[in-house]
mmCIF file of C-alpha atoms and ligand atoms in Angstrom:
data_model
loop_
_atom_site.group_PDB
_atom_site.id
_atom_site.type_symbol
_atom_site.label_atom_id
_atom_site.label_comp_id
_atom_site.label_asym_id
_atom_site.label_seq_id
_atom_site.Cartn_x
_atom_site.Cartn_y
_atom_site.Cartn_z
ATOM 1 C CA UNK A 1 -4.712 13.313 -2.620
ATOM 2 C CA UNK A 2 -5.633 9.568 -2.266
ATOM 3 C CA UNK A 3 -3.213 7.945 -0.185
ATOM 4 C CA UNK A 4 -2.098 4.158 -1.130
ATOM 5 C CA UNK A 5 -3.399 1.467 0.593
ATOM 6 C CA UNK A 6 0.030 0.429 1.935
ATOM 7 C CA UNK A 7 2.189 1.527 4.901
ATOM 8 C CA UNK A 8 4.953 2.891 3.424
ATOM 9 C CA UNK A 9 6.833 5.779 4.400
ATOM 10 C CA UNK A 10 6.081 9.555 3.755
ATOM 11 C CA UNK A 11 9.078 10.139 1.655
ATOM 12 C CA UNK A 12 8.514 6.856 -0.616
ATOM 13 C CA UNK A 13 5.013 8.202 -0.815
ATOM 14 C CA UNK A 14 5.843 11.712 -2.362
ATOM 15 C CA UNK A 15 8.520 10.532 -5.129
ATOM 16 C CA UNK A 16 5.982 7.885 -6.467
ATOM 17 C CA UNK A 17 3.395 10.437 -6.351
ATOM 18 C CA UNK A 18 5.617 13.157 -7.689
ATOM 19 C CA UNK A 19 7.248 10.290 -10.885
ATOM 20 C CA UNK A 20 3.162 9.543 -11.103
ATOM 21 C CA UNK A 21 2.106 13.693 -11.561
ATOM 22 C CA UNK A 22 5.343 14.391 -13.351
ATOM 23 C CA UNK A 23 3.028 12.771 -16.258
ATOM 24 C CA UNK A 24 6.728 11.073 -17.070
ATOM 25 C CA UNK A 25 6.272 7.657 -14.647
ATOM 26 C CA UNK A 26 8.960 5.504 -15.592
ATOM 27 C CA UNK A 27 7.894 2.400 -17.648
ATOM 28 C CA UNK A 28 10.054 -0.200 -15.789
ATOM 29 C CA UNK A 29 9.905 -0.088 -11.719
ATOM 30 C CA UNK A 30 11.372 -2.352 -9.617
ATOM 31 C CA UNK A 31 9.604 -2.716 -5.982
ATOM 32 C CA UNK A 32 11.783 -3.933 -3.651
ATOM 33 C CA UNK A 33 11.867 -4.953 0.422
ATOM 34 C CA UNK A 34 9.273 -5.012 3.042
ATOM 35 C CA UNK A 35 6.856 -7.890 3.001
ATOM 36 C CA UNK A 36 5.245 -9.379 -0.409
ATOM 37 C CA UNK A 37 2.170 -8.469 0.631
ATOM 38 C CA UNK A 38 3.653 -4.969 1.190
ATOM 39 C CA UNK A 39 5.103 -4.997 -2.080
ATOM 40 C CA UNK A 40 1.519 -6.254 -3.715
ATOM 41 C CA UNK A 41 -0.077 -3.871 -1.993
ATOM 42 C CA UNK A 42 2.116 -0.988 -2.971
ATOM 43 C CA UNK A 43 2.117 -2.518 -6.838
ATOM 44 C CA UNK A 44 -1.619 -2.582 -6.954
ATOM 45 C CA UNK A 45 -1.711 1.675 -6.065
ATOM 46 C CA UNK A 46 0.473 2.540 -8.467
ATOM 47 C CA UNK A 47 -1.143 0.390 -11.075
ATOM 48 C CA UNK A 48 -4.667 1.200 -9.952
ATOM 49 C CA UNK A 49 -3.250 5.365 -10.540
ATOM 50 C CA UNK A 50 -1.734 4.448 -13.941
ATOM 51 C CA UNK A 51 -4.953 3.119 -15.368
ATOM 52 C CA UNK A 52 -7.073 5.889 -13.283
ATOM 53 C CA UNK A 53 -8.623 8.839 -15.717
ATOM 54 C CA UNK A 54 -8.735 11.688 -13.450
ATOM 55 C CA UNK A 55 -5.743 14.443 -12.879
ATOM 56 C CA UNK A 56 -5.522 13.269 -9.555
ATOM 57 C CA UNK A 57 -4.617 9.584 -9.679
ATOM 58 C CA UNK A 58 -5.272 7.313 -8.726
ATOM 59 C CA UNK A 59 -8.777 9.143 -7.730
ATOM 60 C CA UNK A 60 -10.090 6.066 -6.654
ATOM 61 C CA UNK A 61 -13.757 7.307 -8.024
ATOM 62 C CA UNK A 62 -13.714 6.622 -11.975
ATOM 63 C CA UNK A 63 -14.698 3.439 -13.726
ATOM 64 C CA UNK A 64 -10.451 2.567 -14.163
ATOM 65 C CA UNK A 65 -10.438 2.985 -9.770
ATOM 66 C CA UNK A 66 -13.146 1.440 -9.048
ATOM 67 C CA UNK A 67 -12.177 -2.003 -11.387
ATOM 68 C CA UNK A 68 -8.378 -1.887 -10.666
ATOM 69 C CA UNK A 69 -9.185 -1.865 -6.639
ATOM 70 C CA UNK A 70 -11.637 -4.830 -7.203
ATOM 71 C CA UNK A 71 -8.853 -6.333 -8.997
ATOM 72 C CA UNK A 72 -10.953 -7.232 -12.361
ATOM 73 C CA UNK A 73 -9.384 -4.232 -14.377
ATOM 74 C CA UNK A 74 -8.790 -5.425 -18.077
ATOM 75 C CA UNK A 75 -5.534 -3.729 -18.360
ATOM 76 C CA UNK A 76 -3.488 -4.778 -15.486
ATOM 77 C CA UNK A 77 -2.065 -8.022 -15.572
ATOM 78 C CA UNK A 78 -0.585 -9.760 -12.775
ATOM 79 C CA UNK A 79 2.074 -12.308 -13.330
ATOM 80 C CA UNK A 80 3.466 -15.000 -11.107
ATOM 81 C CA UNK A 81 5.567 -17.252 -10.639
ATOM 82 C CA UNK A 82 4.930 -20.872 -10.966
ATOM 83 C CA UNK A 83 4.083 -23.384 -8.249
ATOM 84 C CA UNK A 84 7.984 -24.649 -7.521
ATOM 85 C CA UNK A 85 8.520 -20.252 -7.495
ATOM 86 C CA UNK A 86 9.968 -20.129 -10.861
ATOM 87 C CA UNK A 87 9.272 -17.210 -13.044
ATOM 88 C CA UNK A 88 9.333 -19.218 -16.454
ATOM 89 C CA UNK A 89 10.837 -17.974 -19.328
ATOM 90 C CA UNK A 90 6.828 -18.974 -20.834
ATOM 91 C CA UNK A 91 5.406 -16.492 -18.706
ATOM 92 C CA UNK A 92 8.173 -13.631 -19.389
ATOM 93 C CA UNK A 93 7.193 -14.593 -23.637
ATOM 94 C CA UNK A 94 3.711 -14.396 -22.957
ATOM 95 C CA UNK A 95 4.362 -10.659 -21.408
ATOM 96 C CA UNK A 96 6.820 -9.993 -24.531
ATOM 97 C CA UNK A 97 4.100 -11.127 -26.829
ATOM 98 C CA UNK A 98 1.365 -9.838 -25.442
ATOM 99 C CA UNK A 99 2.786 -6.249 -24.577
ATOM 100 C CA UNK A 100 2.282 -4.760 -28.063
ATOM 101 C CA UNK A 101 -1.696 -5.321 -27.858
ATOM 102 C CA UNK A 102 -3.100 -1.846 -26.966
ATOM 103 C CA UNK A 103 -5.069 -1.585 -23.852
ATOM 104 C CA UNK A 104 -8.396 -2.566 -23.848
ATOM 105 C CA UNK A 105 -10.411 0.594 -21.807
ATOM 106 C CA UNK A 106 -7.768 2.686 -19.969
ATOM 107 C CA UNK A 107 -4.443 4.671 -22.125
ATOM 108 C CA UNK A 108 -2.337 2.264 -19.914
ATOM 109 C CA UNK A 109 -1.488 -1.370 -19.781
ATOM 110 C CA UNK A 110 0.473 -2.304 -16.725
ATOM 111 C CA UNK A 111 2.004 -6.074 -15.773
ATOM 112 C CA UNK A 112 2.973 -6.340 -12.123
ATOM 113 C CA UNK A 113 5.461 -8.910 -12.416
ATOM 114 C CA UNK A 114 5.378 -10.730 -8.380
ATOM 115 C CA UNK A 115 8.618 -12.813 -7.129
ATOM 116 C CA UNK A 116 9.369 -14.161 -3.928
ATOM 117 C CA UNK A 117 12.708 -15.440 -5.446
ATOM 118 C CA UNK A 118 15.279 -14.655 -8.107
ATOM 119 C CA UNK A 119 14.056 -14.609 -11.631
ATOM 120 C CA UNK A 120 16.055 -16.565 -13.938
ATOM 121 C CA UNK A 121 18.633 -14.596 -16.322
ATOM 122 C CA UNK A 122 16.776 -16.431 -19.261
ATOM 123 C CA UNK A 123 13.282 -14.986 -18.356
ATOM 124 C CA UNK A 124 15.180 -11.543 -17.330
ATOM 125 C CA UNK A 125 16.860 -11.592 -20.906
ATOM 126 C CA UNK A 126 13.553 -12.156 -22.587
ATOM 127 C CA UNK A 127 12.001 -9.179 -21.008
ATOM 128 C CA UNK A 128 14.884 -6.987 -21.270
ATOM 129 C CA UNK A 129 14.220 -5.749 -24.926
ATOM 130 C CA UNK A 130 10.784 -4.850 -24.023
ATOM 131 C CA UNK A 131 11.839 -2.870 -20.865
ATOM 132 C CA UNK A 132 13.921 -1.013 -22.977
ATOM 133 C CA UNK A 133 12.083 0.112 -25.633
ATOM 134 C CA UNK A 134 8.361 -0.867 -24.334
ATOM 135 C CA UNK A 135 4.792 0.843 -26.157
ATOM 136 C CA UNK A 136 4.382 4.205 -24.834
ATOM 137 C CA UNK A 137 0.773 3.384 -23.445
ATOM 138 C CA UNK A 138 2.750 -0.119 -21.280
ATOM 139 C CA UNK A 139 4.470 0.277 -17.436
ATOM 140 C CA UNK A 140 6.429 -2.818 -16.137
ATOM 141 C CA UNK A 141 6.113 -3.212 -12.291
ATOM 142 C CA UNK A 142 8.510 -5.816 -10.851
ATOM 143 C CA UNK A 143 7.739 -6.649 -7.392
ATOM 144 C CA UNK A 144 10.792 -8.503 -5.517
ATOM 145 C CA UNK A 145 12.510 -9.229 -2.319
ATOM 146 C CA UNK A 146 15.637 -7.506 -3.329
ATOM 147 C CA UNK A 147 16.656 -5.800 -6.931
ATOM 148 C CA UNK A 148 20.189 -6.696 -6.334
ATOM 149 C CA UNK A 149 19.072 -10.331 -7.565
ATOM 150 C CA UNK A 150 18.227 -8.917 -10.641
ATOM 151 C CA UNK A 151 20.535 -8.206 -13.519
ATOM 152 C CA UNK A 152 22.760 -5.176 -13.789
ATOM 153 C CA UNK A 153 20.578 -4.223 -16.974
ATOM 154 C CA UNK A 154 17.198 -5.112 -16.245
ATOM 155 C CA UNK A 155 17.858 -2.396 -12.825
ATOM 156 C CA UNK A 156 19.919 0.012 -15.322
ATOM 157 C CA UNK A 157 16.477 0.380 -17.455
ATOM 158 C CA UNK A 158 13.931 0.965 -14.160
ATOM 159 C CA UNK A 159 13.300 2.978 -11.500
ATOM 160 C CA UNK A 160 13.805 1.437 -7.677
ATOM 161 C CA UNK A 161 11.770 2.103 -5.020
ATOM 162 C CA UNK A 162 12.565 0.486 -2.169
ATOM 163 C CA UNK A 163 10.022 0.105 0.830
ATOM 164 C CA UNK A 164 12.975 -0.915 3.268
ATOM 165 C CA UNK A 165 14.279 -3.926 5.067
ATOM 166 C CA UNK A 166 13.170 -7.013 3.868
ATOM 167 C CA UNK A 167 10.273 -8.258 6.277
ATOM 168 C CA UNK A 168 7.976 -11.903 6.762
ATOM 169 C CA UNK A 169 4.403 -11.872 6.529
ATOM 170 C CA UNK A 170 3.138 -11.097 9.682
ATOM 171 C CA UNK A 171 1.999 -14.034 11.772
ATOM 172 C CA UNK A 172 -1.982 -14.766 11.085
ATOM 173 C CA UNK A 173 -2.957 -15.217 14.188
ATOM 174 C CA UNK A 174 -1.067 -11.656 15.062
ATOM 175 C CA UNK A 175 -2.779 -9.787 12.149
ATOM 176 C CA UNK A 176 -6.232 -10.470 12.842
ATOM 177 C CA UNK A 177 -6.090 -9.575 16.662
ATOM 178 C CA UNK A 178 -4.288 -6.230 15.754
ATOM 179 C CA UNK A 179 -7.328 -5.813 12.731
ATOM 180 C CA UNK A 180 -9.696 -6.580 15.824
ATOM 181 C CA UNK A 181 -8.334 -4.204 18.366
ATOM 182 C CA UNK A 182 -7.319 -1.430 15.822
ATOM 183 C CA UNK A 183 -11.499 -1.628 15.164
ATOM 184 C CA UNK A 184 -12.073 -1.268 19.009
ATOM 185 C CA UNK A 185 -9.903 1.478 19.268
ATOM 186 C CA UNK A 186 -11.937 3.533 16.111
ATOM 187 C CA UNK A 187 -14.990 2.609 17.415
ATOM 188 C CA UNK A 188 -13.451 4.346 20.698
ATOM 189 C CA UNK A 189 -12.737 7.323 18.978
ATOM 190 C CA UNK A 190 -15.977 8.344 17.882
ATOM 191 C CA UNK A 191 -17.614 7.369 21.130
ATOM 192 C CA UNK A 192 -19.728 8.784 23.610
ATOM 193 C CA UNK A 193 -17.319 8.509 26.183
ATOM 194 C CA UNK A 194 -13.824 9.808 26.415
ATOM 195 C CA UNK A 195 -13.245 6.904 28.900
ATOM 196 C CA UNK A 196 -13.872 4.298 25.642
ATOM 197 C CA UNK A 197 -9.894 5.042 24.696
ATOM 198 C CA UNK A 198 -8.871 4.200 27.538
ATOM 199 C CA UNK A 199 -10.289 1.874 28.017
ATOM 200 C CA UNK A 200 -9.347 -0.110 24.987
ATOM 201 C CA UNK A 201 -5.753 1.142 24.615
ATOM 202 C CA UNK A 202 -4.817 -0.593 28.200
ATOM 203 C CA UNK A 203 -4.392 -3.873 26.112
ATOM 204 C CA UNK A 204 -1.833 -2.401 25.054
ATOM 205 C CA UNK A 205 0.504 -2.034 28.642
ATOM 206 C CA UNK A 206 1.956 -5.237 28.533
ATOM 207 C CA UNK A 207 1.763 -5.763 24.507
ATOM 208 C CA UNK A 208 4.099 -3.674 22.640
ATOM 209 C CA UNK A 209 4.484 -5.782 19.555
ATOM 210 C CA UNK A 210 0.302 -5.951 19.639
ATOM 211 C CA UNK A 211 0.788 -1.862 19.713
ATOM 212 C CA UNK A 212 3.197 -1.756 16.488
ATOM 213 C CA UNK A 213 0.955 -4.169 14.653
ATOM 214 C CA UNK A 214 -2.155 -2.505 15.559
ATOM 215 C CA UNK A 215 -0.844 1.073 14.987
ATOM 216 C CA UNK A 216 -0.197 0.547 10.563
ATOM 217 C CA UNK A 217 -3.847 -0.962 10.102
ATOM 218 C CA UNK A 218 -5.134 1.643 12.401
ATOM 219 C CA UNK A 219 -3.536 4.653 9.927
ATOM 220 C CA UNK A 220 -5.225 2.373 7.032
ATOM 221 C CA UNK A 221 -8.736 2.433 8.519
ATOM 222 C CA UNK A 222 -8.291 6.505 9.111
ATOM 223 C CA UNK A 223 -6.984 6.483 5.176
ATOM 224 C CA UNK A 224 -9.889 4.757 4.291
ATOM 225 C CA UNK A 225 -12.460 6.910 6.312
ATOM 226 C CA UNK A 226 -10.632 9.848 4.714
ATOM 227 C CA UNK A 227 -11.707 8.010 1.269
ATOM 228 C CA UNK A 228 -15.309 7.351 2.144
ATOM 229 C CA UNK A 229 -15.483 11.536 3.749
ATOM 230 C CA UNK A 230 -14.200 12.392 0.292
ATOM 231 C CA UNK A 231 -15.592 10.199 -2.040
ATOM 232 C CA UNK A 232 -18.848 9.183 -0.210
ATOM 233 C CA UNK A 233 -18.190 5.515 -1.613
ATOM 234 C CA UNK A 234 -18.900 2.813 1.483
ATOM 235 C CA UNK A 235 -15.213 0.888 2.605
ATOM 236 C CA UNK A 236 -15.946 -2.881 2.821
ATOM 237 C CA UNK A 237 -12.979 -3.468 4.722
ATOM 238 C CA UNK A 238 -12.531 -3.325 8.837
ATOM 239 C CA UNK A 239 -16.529 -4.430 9.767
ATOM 240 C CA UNK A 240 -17.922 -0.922 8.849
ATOM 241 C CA UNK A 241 -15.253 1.265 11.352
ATOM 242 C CA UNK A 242 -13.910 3.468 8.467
ATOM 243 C CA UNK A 243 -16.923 3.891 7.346
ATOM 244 C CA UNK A 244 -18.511 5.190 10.854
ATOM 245 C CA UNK A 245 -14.987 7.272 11.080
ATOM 246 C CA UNK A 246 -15.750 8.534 7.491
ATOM 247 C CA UNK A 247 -19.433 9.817 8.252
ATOM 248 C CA UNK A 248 -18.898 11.227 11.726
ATOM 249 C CA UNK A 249 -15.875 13.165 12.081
ATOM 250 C CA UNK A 250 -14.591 16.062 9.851
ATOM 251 C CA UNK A 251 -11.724 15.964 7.088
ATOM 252 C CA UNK A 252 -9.754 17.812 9.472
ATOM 253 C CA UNK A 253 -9.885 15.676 12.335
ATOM 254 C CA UNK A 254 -9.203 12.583 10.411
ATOM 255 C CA UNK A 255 -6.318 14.286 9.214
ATOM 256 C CA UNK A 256 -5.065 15.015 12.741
ATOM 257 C CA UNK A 257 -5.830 11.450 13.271
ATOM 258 C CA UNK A 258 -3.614 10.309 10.435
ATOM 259 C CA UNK A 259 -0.431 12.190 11.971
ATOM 260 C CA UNK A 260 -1.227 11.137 15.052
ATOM 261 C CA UNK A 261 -1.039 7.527 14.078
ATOM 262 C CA UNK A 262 2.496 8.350 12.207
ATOM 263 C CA UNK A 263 3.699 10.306 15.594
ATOM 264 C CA UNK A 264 3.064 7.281 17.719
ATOM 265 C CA UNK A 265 4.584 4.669 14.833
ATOM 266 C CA UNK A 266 7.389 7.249 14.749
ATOM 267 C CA UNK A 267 7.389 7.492 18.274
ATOM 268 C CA UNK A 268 7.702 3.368 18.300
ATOM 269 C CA UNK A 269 10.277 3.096 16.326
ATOM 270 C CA UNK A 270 12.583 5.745 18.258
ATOM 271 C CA UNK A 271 12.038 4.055 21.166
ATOM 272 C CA UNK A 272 9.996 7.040 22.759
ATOM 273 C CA UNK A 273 8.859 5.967 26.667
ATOM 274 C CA UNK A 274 6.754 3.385 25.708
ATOM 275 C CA UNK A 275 4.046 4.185 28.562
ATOM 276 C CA UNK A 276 4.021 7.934 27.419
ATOM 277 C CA UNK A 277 3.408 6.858 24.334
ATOM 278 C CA UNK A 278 0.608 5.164 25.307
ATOM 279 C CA UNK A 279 -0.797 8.035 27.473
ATOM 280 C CA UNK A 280 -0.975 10.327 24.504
ATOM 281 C CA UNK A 281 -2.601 7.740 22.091
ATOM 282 C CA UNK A 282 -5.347 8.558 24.769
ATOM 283 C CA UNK A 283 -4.845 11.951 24.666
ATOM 284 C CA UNK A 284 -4.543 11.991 20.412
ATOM 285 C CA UNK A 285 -7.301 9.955 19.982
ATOM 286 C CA UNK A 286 -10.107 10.598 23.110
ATOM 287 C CA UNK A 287 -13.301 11.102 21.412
ATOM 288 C CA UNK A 288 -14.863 14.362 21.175
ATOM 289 C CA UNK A 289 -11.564 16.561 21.110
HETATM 290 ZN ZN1 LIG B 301 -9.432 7.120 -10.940
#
């Protein structure tokens, strides 16, 4: 099993992938809390797995994968809200009129429908006909801050899945030092050294809101080295470190590594001893073990 590209939670994780095998995935989903780019994120799996051709979807190997992760796949159309964050009632008629075209390559057509906003109960009502009775081969994924702003019947005809508190996009400047040390501390796990984790994970002492950023895209890179070990297709993403993870440890161990990263985000968020926690990132992760 592929994991999605997001950080969502475990039991999020196995109803979408249980509605997604149950070969019965409901047509109309709304996606609702965390960040947008959480939401997007989780939108594009789910889309990317609804197109895919394999039994295990989304496999992320076929033709239908490999297009929807690149983001140029024929059959999944994103649509967005205008400039001023309007959701016109144009763009909900284009989806209405466009919907009963069959899909160009894959046996699905999906429309990931973004807001950051309310939609308007005239675009809502427009779409509302078609999310009841849409083609069997079309999936409606409606990715929003909250699905109480929606109407009563556009939620009564989907599916919710909610990934939690509403959150902000993380600060820039934050992201791309927790991308940079989450890199130093996977390069430090398949070092020579044992001392390497250390080493790297003292940043950490007087940082804890460094350590809860860096901890999520850590447990990405491991998910994608666990990608690259099973599909032996190169991950562009992180400078090369899930790829290095991917060709030098085992499936196992990079499966250990992937519940160690949810014990210590677990371990965060229960407010566990925070130096402990710290102490057995180093003991989870020291290289060689
Ligand atoms: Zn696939």
């Amino acid at each position: 099993m592929i994991y999605f590209n997001t950080d969502i939670n475990m039991s999020l994780g196995e109803d979408i992938y249980a509605a997604l095998r149950s070969g019965r995935f409901p047509h109309s989903v709304i996606i609702e809390g965390g960040s947008g780019s959480k939401r997007m994120s989780l939108s594009k799996g789910i889309a990317q797995a609804l197109v895919c051709s394999s039994d295990e979807s989304p496999c992320g190997v076929c033709p239908h994968c490999r297009k929807a992760a690149a983001g140029i796949h024929p059959d999944i159309e994103l649509c967005e809200e205008d400039k001023k964050g309007n959701f016109t009632a144009n763009t909900a008629r284009d989806i209405v009129n466009s919907v009963s075209i069959i899909p160009n390559e894959a046996d699905s057509k999906v429309y990931i429908l973004t807001l950051t906003g309310e939609m308007s109960p005239v675009s809502q009502n427009i779409l509302l006909k078609t999310l009841e009775e849409p083609p069997k081969y079309a999936f409606f994924i409606i990715a929003c801050p909250s699905a109480a702003d929606l109407l009563d019947t556009v939620i009564s005809r989907s599916r919710v899945f909610s990934l939690g508190e509403q959150e902000s996009e993380p600060d820039e400047e934050e992201s791309s030092k927790a991308l940079e040390t989450a890199c130093l501390i996977a390069k430090a796990i398949v070092a020579d050294s044992e001392f390497d984790i250390v080493r790297e994970a003292s940043v950490f002492e007087k940082d804890k809101k460094l350590f809860a950023d860096t901890l999520p895209v850590l447990d990405e890179i491991i998910v994608e080295a666990m990608k690259v070990k099973a599909t032996g297709i190169r991950c562009e993403r992180f400078g090369g470190t899930a790829d290095t993870l991917g060709l030098r440890l085992t499936l196992a161990r990079l499966e250990k590594l992937e519940k160690a990263t949810r014990e210590l985000k677990s371990g965060l968020e229960n407010n566990r001893n925070y130096n402990l926690l710290i102490t057995r990132l180093c003991t989870l992760f020291r290289a060689n073990t």
